Amino acid sequence: MKFRTNSLKKVVINKAGLKDTPNTNTFLKGLFWSTFGILASSFVMFIAAVLSGRYMGPTEYGKYGLIVSISAIVSVFFLAGFNSVVIKYASPENRDKKGAYFTYGFIGIVCTSLIFGTTAYIFRQPISSLIGIKDYILTYGIILSLIATAKAFFDACFISHKRYRELAFIKIIESLTVIITFIVFTQYFGKTFLVYFWPLIIAGTIIISIYLYYLRNEFSTLKNIERKLISYQII
């Protein structure tokens, strides 16, 4: 098996005109696991989307679509570019600084999420009236955006650490959790968008917990965090 893998790797390197270096090997491994994770999780999520659409019907599925759209927009404000900062600066090469950058980014998304999320929730009624939706749709969108923001940030952390294989399996676990939880919920709840919304929240919370476990050693200690944030301030 190892011989076949090495042979395939050599074929890819030769066809792409690359040099057989450690960086090339890391790139190819990352490409393989990223592709595998995306294809596998996307396939499962596609099945979940089809099943949920058929189960909920056009009206309730349309509400779910609005919530996802709102979440995608709001998450941009919550992230505020901290995921990009983590990919660039929190890599293992920055051994003496990566903890500070990681903690800086984590504190950053917590602050932006609290500020923008609280503001959007307080003014949810005028905002909902302005864009022509129900205020509860906006509320659920904000909740989903909190989960999406955390996942995007921790995805960036795994990418910066080149943990592509772990990230691939985490994505597969998330998609399987969504579809299994959705099937269970259909046995107890009516044909409402919540029957698919809450599986996303549950799966996202589980995945975030796994991320935190993997990255638990990356946080700077509280007694040094202020000094590190000042020393390694990102402009």
PDB file of C-alpha atoms in Angstrom:
ATOM      1  CA  MET A   1       0.000   0.000   0.000  1.00  0.00           C
ATOM      2  CA  LYS A   2       2.836   2.328   0.916  1.00  0.00           C
ATOM      3  CA  PHE A   3       4.578   1.501  -2.384  1.00  0.00           C
ATOM      4  CA  ARG A   4       1.431   2.364  -4.372  1.00  0.00           C
ATOM      5  CA  THR A   5       1.028   5.631  -2.453  1.00  0.00           C
ATOM      6  CA  ASN A   6       4.626   6.635  -3.096  1.00  0.00           C
ATOM      7  CA  SER A   7       4.275   5.727  -6.777  1.00  0.00           C
ATOM      8  CA  LEU A   8       1.125   7.814  -7.089  1.00  0.00           C
ATOM      9  CA  LYS A   9       2.858  10.702  -5.342  1.00  0.00           C
ATOM     10  CA  LYS A  10       5.778  10.542  -7.778  1.00  0.00           C
ATOM     11  CA  VAL A  11       3.390  10.519 -10.744  1.00  0.00           C
ATOM     12  CA  VAL A  12       1.591  13.619  -9.430  1.00  0.00           C
ATOM     13  CA  ILE A  13       4.885  15.412  -8.766  1.00  0.00           C
ATOM     14  CA  ASN A  14       6.192  14.629 -12.251  1.00  0.00           C
ATOM     15  CA  LYS A  15       2.949  15.584 -14.006  1.00  0.00           C
ATOM     16  CA  ALA A  16       2.697  18.861 -12.087  1.00  0.00           C
ATOM     17  CA  GLY A  17       6.361  19.703 -12.633  1.00  0.00           C
ATOM     18  CA  LEU A  18       7.062  19.920  -8.890  1.00  0.00           C
ATOM     19  CA  LYS A  19      10.171  19.014  -6.937  1.00  0.00           C
ATOM     20  CA  ASP A  20      10.127  16.182  -4.403  1.00  0.00           C
ATOM     21  CA  THR A  21      10.698  18.290  -1.281  1.00  0.00           C
ATOM     22  CA  PRO A  22       9.220  18.218   2.251  1.00  0.00           C
ATOM     23  CA  ASN A  23       7.090  21.249   1.365  1.00  0.00           C
ATOM     24  CA  THR A  24       5.746  19.472  -1.709  1.00  0.00           C
ATOM     25  CA  ASN A  25       4.905  16.385   0.346  1.00  0.00           C
ATOM     26  CA  THR A  26       3.106  18.527   2.912  1.00  0.00           C
ATOM     27  CA  PHE A  27       1.195  20.292   0.148  1.00  0.00           C
ATOM     28  CA  LEU A  28       0.109  17.027  -1.492  1.00  0.00           C
ATOM     29  CA  LYS A  29      -0.972  15.493   1.813  1.00  0.00           C
ATOM     30  CA  GLY A  30      -2.917  18.615   2.674  1.00  0.00           C
ATOM     31  CA  LEU A  31      -4.520  18.665  -0.763  1.00  0.00           C
ATOM     32  CA  PHE A  32      -5.557  15.021  -0.504  1.00  0.00           C
ATOM     33  CA  TRP A  33      -7.084  15.291   2.962  1.00  0.00           C
ATOM     34  CA  SER A  34      -8.768  18.626   2.226  1.00  0.00           C
ATOM     35  CA  THR A  35     -10.334  17.232  -0.944  1.00  0.00           C
ATOM     36  CA  PHE A  36     -11.373  14.045   0.823  1.00  0.00           C
ATOM     37  CA  GLY A  37     -12.951  15.938   3.717  1.00  0.00           C
ATOM     38  CA  ILE A  38     -14.791  18.385   1.478  1.00  0.00           C
ATOM     39  CA  LEU A  39     -16.165  15.709  -0.860  1.00  0.00           C
ATOM     40  CA  ALA A  40     -17.235  13.331   1.909  1.00  0.00           C
ATOM     41  CA  SER A  41     -18.858  15.968   4.125  1.00  0.00           C
ATOM     42  CA  SER A  42     -20.475  17.724   1.158  1.00  0.00           C
ATOM     43  CA  PHE A  43     -21.996  14.437  -0.017  1.00  0.00           C
ATOM     44  CA  VAL A  44     -23.524  13.783   3.406  1.00  0.00           C
ATOM     45  CA  MET A  45     -24.752  17.377   3.727  1.00  0.00           C
ATOM     46  CA  PHE A  46     -26.275  17.171   0.246  1.00  0.00           C
ATOM     47  CA  ILE A  47     -28.296  14.148   1.322  1.00  0.00           C
ATOM     48  CA  ALA A  48     -29.306  15.966   4.513  1.00  0.00           C
ATOM     49  CA  ALA A  49     -30.384  19.029   2.522  1.00  0.00           C
ATOM     50  CA  VAL A  50     -32.506  16.941   0.150  1.00  0.00           C
ATOM     51  CA  LEU A  51     -34.148  15.041   2.991  1.00  0.00           C
ATOM     52  CA  SER A  52     -34.799  18.196   5.011  1.00  0.00           C
ATOM     53  CA  GLY A  53     -36.221  20.022   1.992  1.00  0.00           C
ATOM     54  CA  ARG A  54     -38.626  17.198   1.213  1.00  0.00           C
ATOM     55  CA  TYR A  55     -39.628  16.893   4.851  1.00  0.00           C
ATOM     56  CA  MET A  56     -40.116  20.584   5.693  1.00  0.00           C
ATOM     57  CA  GLY A  57     -41.716  21.748   2.474  1.00  0.00           C
ATOM     58  CA  PRO A  58     -41.022  24.962   0.540  1.00  0.00           C
ATOM     59  CA  THR A  59     -42.271  27.431   3.175  1.00  0.00           C
ATOM     60  CA  GLU A  60     -40.288  26.119   6.134  1.00  0.00           C
ATOM     61  CA  TYR A  61     -37.245  25.336   4.009  1.00  0.00           C
ATOM     62  CA  GLY A  62     -37.409  28.899   2.705  1.00  0.00           C
ATOM     63  CA  LYS A  63     -37.229  30.164   6.289  1.00  0.00           C
ATOM     64  CA  TYR A  64     -34.199  27.976   6.855  1.00  0.00           C
ATOM     65  CA  GLY A  65     -32.612  29.399   3.713  1.00  0.00           C
ATOM     66  CA  LEU A  66     -33.137  32.937   5.026  1.00  0.00           C
ATOM     67  CA  ILE A  67     -31.512  32.018   8.332  1.00  0.00           C
ATOM     68  CA  VAL A  68     -28.474  30.560   6.565  1.00  0.00           C
ATOM     69  CA  SER A  69     -28.166  33.657   4.345  1.00  0.00           C
ATOM     70  CA  ILE A  70     -28.345  35.977   7.343  1.00  0.00           C
ATOM     71  CA  SER A  71     -25.781  33.847   9.152  1.00  0.00           C
ATOM     72  CA  ALA A  72     -23.372  34.039   6.220  1.00  0.00           C
ATOM     73  CA  ILE A  73     -23.584  37.842   6.144  1.00  0.00           C
ATOM     74  CA  VAL A  74     -23.421  38.385   9.907  1.00  0.00           C
ATOM     75  CA  SER A  75     -20.472  35.983  10.273  1.00  0.00           C
ATOM     76  CA  VAL A  76     -18.345  38.326   8.162  1.00  0.00           C
ATOM     77  CA  PHE A  77     -18.721  41.018  10.826  1.00  0.00           C
ATOM     78  CA  PHE A  78     -18.180  38.551  13.656  1.00  0.00           C
ATOM     79  CA  LEU A  79     -14.972  37.153  12.144  1.00  0.00           C
ATOM     80  CA  ALA A  80     -13.586  40.590  11.271  1.00  0.00           C
ATOM     81  CA  GLY A  81     -10.654  38.967   9.452  1.00  0.00           C
ATOM     82  CA  PHE A  82      -9.285  37.190  12.530  1.00  0.00           C
ATOM     83  CA  ASN A  83      -9.352  33.835  10.736  1.00  0.00           C
ATOM     84  CA  SER A  84      -6.991  35.208   8.089  1.00  0.00           C
ATOM     85  CA  VAL A  85      -4.691  36.556  10.789  1.00  0.00           C
ATOM     86  CA  VAL A  86      -4.545  33.146  12.460  1.00  0.00           C
ATOM     87  CA  ILE A  87      -3.705  31.345   9.196  1.00  0.00           C
ATOM     88  CA  LYS A  88      -0.825  33.723   8.566  1.00  0.00           C
ATOM     89  CA  TYR A  89       0.647  34.191  12.028  1.00  0.00           C
ATOM     90  CA  ALA A  90      -0.358  31.255  14.250  1.00  0.00           C
ATOM     91  CA  SER A  91       1.565  28.595  12.322  1.00  0.00           C
ATOM     92  CA  PRO A  92       4.074  26.297  14.073  1.00  0.00           C
ATOM     93  CA  GLU A  93       6.928  28.289  12.507  1.00  0.00           C
ATOM     94  CA  ASN A  94       6.114  31.198  14.834  1.00  0.00           C
ATOM     95  CA  ARG A  95       6.895  29.120  17.892  1.00  0.00           C
ATOM     96  CA  ASP A  96       7.357  31.985  20.330  1.00  0.00           C
ATOM     97  CA  LYS A  97       4.419  34.042  19.037  1.00  0.00           C
ATOM     98  CA  LYS A  98       1.759  31.635  17.822  1.00  0.00           C
ATOM     99  CA  GLY A  99       0.107  31.350  21.225  1.00  0.00           C
ATOM    100  CA  ALA A 100      -0.277  35.109  21.459  1.00  0.00           C
ATOM    101  CA  TYR A 101      -1.693  35.403  17.943  1.00  0.00           C
ATOM    102  CA  PHE A 102      -4.081  32.503  18.536  1.00  0.00           C
ATOM    103  CA  THR A 103      -5.303  33.982  21.820  1.00  0.00           C
ATOM    104  CA  TYR A 104      -5.494  37.434  20.262  1.00  0.00           C
ATOM    105  CA  GLY A 105      -7.694  36.084  17.475  1.00  0.00           C
ATOM    106  CA  PHE A 106      -9.886  34.095  19.853  1.00  0.00           C
ATOM    107  CA  ILE A 107     -10.454  37.100  22.112  1.00  0.00           C
ATOM    108  CA  GLY A 108     -11.082  39.184  19.000  1.00  0.00           C
ATOM    109  CA  ILE A 109     -13.913  37.030  17.650  1.00  0.00           C
ATOM    110  CA  VAL A 110     -15.462  36.801  21.115  1.00  0.00           C
ATOM    111  CA  CYS A 111     -15.485  40.600  21.387  1.00  0.00           C
ATOM    112  CA  THR A 112     -16.780  41.239  17.865  1.00  0.00           C
ATOM    113  CA  SER A 113     -19.444  38.550  18.244  1.00  0.00           C
ATOM    114  CA  LEU A 114     -20.638  40.045  21.518  1.00  0.00           C
ATOM    115  CA  ILE A 115     -20.648  43.601  20.168  1.00  0.00           C
ATOM    116  CA  PHE A 116     -22.290  42.960  16.789  1.00  0.00           C
ATOM    117  CA  GLY A 117     -24.495  40.117  18.045  1.00  0.00           C
ATOM    118  CA  THR A 118     -25.857  42.090  20.984  1.00  0.00           C
ATOM    119  CA  THR A 119     -26.408  45.169  18.821  1.00  0.00           C
ATOM    120  CA  ALA A 120     -28.235  43.178  16.151  1.00  0.00           C
ATOM    121  CA  TYR A 121     -30.406  41.469  18.760  1.00  0.00           C
ATOM    122  CA  ILE A 122     -31.328  44.724  20.524  1.00  0.00           C
ATOM    123  CA  PHE A 123     -32.312  46.352  17.237  1.00  0.00           C
ATOM    124  CA  ARG A 124     -33.731  43.168  15.699  1.00  0.00           C
ATOM    125  CA  GLN A 125     -37.217  44.592  15.180  1.00  0.00           C
ATOM    126  CA  PRO A 126     -36.217  47.692  13.167  1.00  0.00           C
ATOM    127  CA  ILE A 127     -33.591  45.668  11.264  1.00  0.00           C
ATOM    128  CA  SER A 128     -36.150  42.962  10.470  1.00  0.00           C
ATOM    129  CA  SER A 129     -38.668  45.560   9.302  1.00  0.00           C
ATOM    130  CA  LEU A 130     -36.024  47.190   7.133  1.00  0.00           C
ATOM    131  CA  ILE A 131     -35.103  43.983   5.292  1.00  0.00           C
ATOM    132  CA  GLY A 132     -38.647  42.596   5.324  1.00  0.00           C
ATOM    133  CA  ILE A 133     -38.355  39.484   7.490  1.00  0.00           C
ATOM    134  CA  LYS A 134     -39.710  38.284  10.828  1.00  0.00           C
ATOM    135  CA  ASP A 135     -37.606  39.229  13.833  1.00  0.00           C
ATOM    136  CA  TYR A 136     -37.323  35.596  14.989  1.00  0.00           C
ATOM    137  CA  ILE A 137     -35.684  34.723  11.660  1.00  0.00           C
ATOM    138  CA  LEU A 138     -33.012  37.327  12.384  1.00  0.00           C
ATOM    139  CA  THR A 139     -32.575  35.980  15.909  1.00  0.00           C
ATOM    140  CA  TYR A 140     -31.998  32.439  14.679  1.00  0.00           C
ATOM    141  CA  GLY A 141     -29.642  33.808  12.050  1.00  0.00           C
ATOM    142  CA  ILE A 142     -27.568  35.488  14.751  1.00  0.00           C
ATOM    143  CA  ILE A 143     -27.428  32.255  16.761  1.00  0.00           C
ATOM    144  CA  LEU A 144     -26.287  30.249  13.743  1.00  0.00           C
ATOM    145  CA  SER A 145     -23.712  32.906  12.862  1.00  0.00           C
ATOM    146  CA  LEU A 146     -22.107  32.509  16.304  1.00  0.00           C
ATOM    147  CA  ILE A 147     -21.554  28.813  15.612  1.00  0.00           C
ATOM    148  CA  ALA A 148     -20.389  29.493  12.040  1.00  0.00           C
ATOM    149  CA  THR A 149     -17.932  32.144  13.236  1.00  0.00           C
ATOM    150  CA  ALA A 150     -16.353  29.869  15.826  1.00  0.00           C
ATOM    151  CA  LYS A 151     -16.053  27.017  13.313  1.00  0.00           C
ATOM    152  CA  ALA A 152     -14.460  29.274  10.688  1.00  0.00           C
ATOM    153  CA  PHE A 153     -11.932  30.547  13.215  1.00  0.00           C
ATOM    154  CA  PHE A 154     -10.958  27.071  14.415  1.00  0.00           C
ATOM    155  CA  ASP A 155     -10.844  25.810  10.820  1.00  0.00           C
ATOM    156  CA  ALA A 156      -8.240  28.517  10.202  1.00  0.00           C
ATOM    157  CA  CYS A 157      -6.304  27.377  13.276  1.00  0.00           C
ATOM    158  CA  PHE A 158      -6.172  23.800  11.984  1.00  0.00           C
ATOM    159  CA  ILE A 159      -5.104  25.000   8.542  1.00  0.00           C
ATOM    160  CA  SER A 160      -2.320  27.112  10.040  1.00  0.00           C
ATOM    161  CA  HIS A 161      -1.108  24.035  11.933  1.00  0.00           C
ATOM    162  CA  LYS A 162      -1.421  21.905   8.786  1.00  0.00           C
ATOM    163  CA  ARG A 163      -3.798  19.475  10.504  1.00  0.00           C
ATOM    164  CA  TYR A 164      -5.597  18.662   7.289  1.00  0.00           C
ATOM    165  CA  ARG A 165      -6.326  15.035   8.119  1.00  0.00           C
ATOM    166  CA  GLU A 166      -7.891  15.866  11.492  1.00  0.00           C
ATOM    167  CA  LEU A 167      -9.870  18.687   9.871  1.00  0.00           C
ATOM    168  CA  ALA A 168     -11.202  16.323   7.204  1.00  0.00           C
ATOM    169  CA  PHE A 169     -12.478  13.828   9.778  1.00  0.00           C
ATOM    170  CA  ILE A 170     -13.951  16.618  11.912  1.00  0.00           C
ATOM    171  CA  LYS A 171     -15.946  17.838   8.897  1.00  0.00           C
ATOM    172  CA  ILE A 172     -17.193  14.302   8.257  1.00  0.00           C
ATOM    173  CA  ILE A 173     -18.181  13.882  11.914  1.00  0.00           C
ATOM    174  CA  GLU A 174     -20.067  17.177  11.754  1.00  0.00           C
ATOM    175  CA  SER A 175     -22.025  16.218   8.640  1.00  0.00           C
ATOM    176  CA  LEU A 176     -22.903  12.774  10.040  1.00  0.00           C
ATOM    177  CA  THR A 177     -24.033  14.366  13.309  1.00  0.00           C
ATOM    178  CA  VAL A 178     -26.283  16.757  11.380  1.00  0.00           C
ATOM    179  CA  ILE A 179     -28.038  14.084   9.353  1.00  0.00           C
ATOM    180  CA  ILE A 180     -28.403  11.649  12.272  1.00  0.00           C
ATOM    181  CA  THR A 181     -29.744  14.345  14.597  1.00  0.00           C
ATOM    182  CA  PHE A 182     -32.104  15.553  11.878  1.00  0.00           C
ATOM    183  CA  ILE A 183     -33.536  12.055  11.402  1.00  0.00           C
ATOM    184  CA  VAL A 184     -34.034  11.713  15.168  1.00  0.00           C
ATOM    185  CA  PHE A 185     -35.711  15.129  15.400  1.00  0.00           C
ATOM    186  CA  THR A 186     -38.197  14.266  12.657  1.00  0.00           C
ATOM    187  CA  GLN A 187     -39.604  11.605  14.965  1.00  0.00           C
ATOM    188  CA  TYR A 188     -40.436  14.099  17.701  1.00  0.00           C
ATOM    189  CA  PHE A 189     -41.009  17.499  16.066  1.00  0.00           C
ATOM    190  CA  GLY A 190     -43.326  18.807  13.391  1.00  0.00           C
ATOM    191  CA  LYS A 191     -42.467  19.959   9.902  1.00  0.00           C
ATOM    192  CA  THR A 192     -40.728  23.161  10.952  1.00  0.00           C
ATOM    193  CA  PHE A 193     -37.380  24.660   9.997  1.00  0.00           C
ATOM    194  CA  LEU A 194     -36.237  24.072  13.592  1.00  0.00           C
ATOM    195  CA  VAL A 195     -36.024  20.350  12.881  1.00  0.00           C
ATOM    196  CA  TYR A 196     -32.957  21.107  10.723  1.00  0.00           C
ATOM    197  CA  PHE A 197     -31.763  24.275  12.469  1.00  0.00           C
ATOM    198  CA  TRP A 198     -31.094  22.639  15.833  1.00  0.00           C
ATOM    199  CA  PRO A 199     -29.109  19.713  14.370  1.00  0.00           C
ATOM    200  CA  LEU A 200     -26.784  22.330  12.845  1.00  0.00           C
ATOM    201  CA  ILE A 201     -26.378  23.985  16.242  1.00  0.00           C
ATOM    202  CA  ILE A 202     -25.829  20.685  18.045  1.00  0.00           C
ATOM    203  CA  ALA A 203     -23.296  19.448  15.477  1.00  0.00           C
ATOM    204  CA  GLY A 204     -21.519  22.806  15.496  1.00  0.00           C
ATOM    205  CA  THR A 205     -21.274  22.817  19.283  1.00  0.00           C
ATOM    206  CA  ILE A 206     -19.816  19.300  19.307  1.00  0.00           C
ATOM    207  CA  ILE A 207     -17.270  20.223  16.646  1.00  0.00           C
ATOM    208  CA  ILE A 208     -16.252  23.396  18.487  1.00  0.00           C
ATOM    209  CA  SER A 209     -15.689  21.285  21.613  1.00  0.00           C
ATOM    210  CA  ILE A 210     -13.419  18.974  19.617  1.00  0.00           C
ATOM    211  CA  TYR A 211     -11.538  21.972  18.242  1.00  0.00           C
ATOM    212  CA  LEU A 212     -11.016  23.371  21.731  1.00  0.00           C
ATOM    213  CA  TYR A 213      -9.710  20.017  22.949  1.00  0.00           C
ATOM    214  CA  TYR A 214      -7.184  19.798  20.128  1.00  0.00           C
ATOM    215  CA  LEU A 215      -6.086  23.420  20.551  1.00  0.00           C
ATOM    216  CA  ARG A 216      -6.179  23.585  24.345  1.00  0.00           C
ATOM    217  CA  ASN A 217      -2.395  24.020  24.568  1.00  0.00           C
ATOM    218  CA  GLU A 218      -2.351  26.927  22.108  1.00  0.00           C
ATOM    219  CA  PHE A 219      -3.881  29.452  24.490  1.00  0.00           C
ATOM    220  CA  SER A 220      -1.465  31.842  26.128  1.00  0.00           C
ATOM    221  CA  THR A 221      -1.553  31.862  29.906  1.00  0.00           C
ATOM    222  CA  LEU A 222      -3.711  34.595  31.388  1.00  0.00           C
ATOM    223  CA  LYS A 223      -0.851  36.150  33.306  1.00  0.00           C
ATOM    224  CA  ASN A 224       1.144  36.675  30.098  1.00  0.00           C
ATOM    225  CA  ILE A 225      -1.637  37.498  27.660  1.00  0.00           C
ATOM    226  CA  GLU A 226      -1.592  41.271  28.104  1.00  0.00           C
ATOM    227  CA  ARG A 227       2.168  41.461  27.645  1.00  0.00           C
ATOM    228  CA  LYS A 228       2.060  39.239  24.572  1.00  0.00           C
ATOM    229  CA  LEU A 229      -0.769  41.117  22.936  1.00  0.00           C
ATOM    230  CA  ILE A 230       1.159  44.361  23.315  1.00  0.00           C
ATOM    231  CA  SER A 231       4.442  42.815  22.180  1.00  0.00           C
ATOM    232  CA  TYR A 232       2.962  41.103  19.128  1.00  0.00           C
ATOM    233  CA  GLN A 233       0.274  43.593  18.213  1.00  0.00           C
ATOM    234  CA  ILE A 234      -1.031  43.115  14.687  1.00  0.00           C
ATOM    235  CA  ILE A 235      -1.307  46.282  12.654  1.00  0.00           C
TER     236      ILE A 235
END
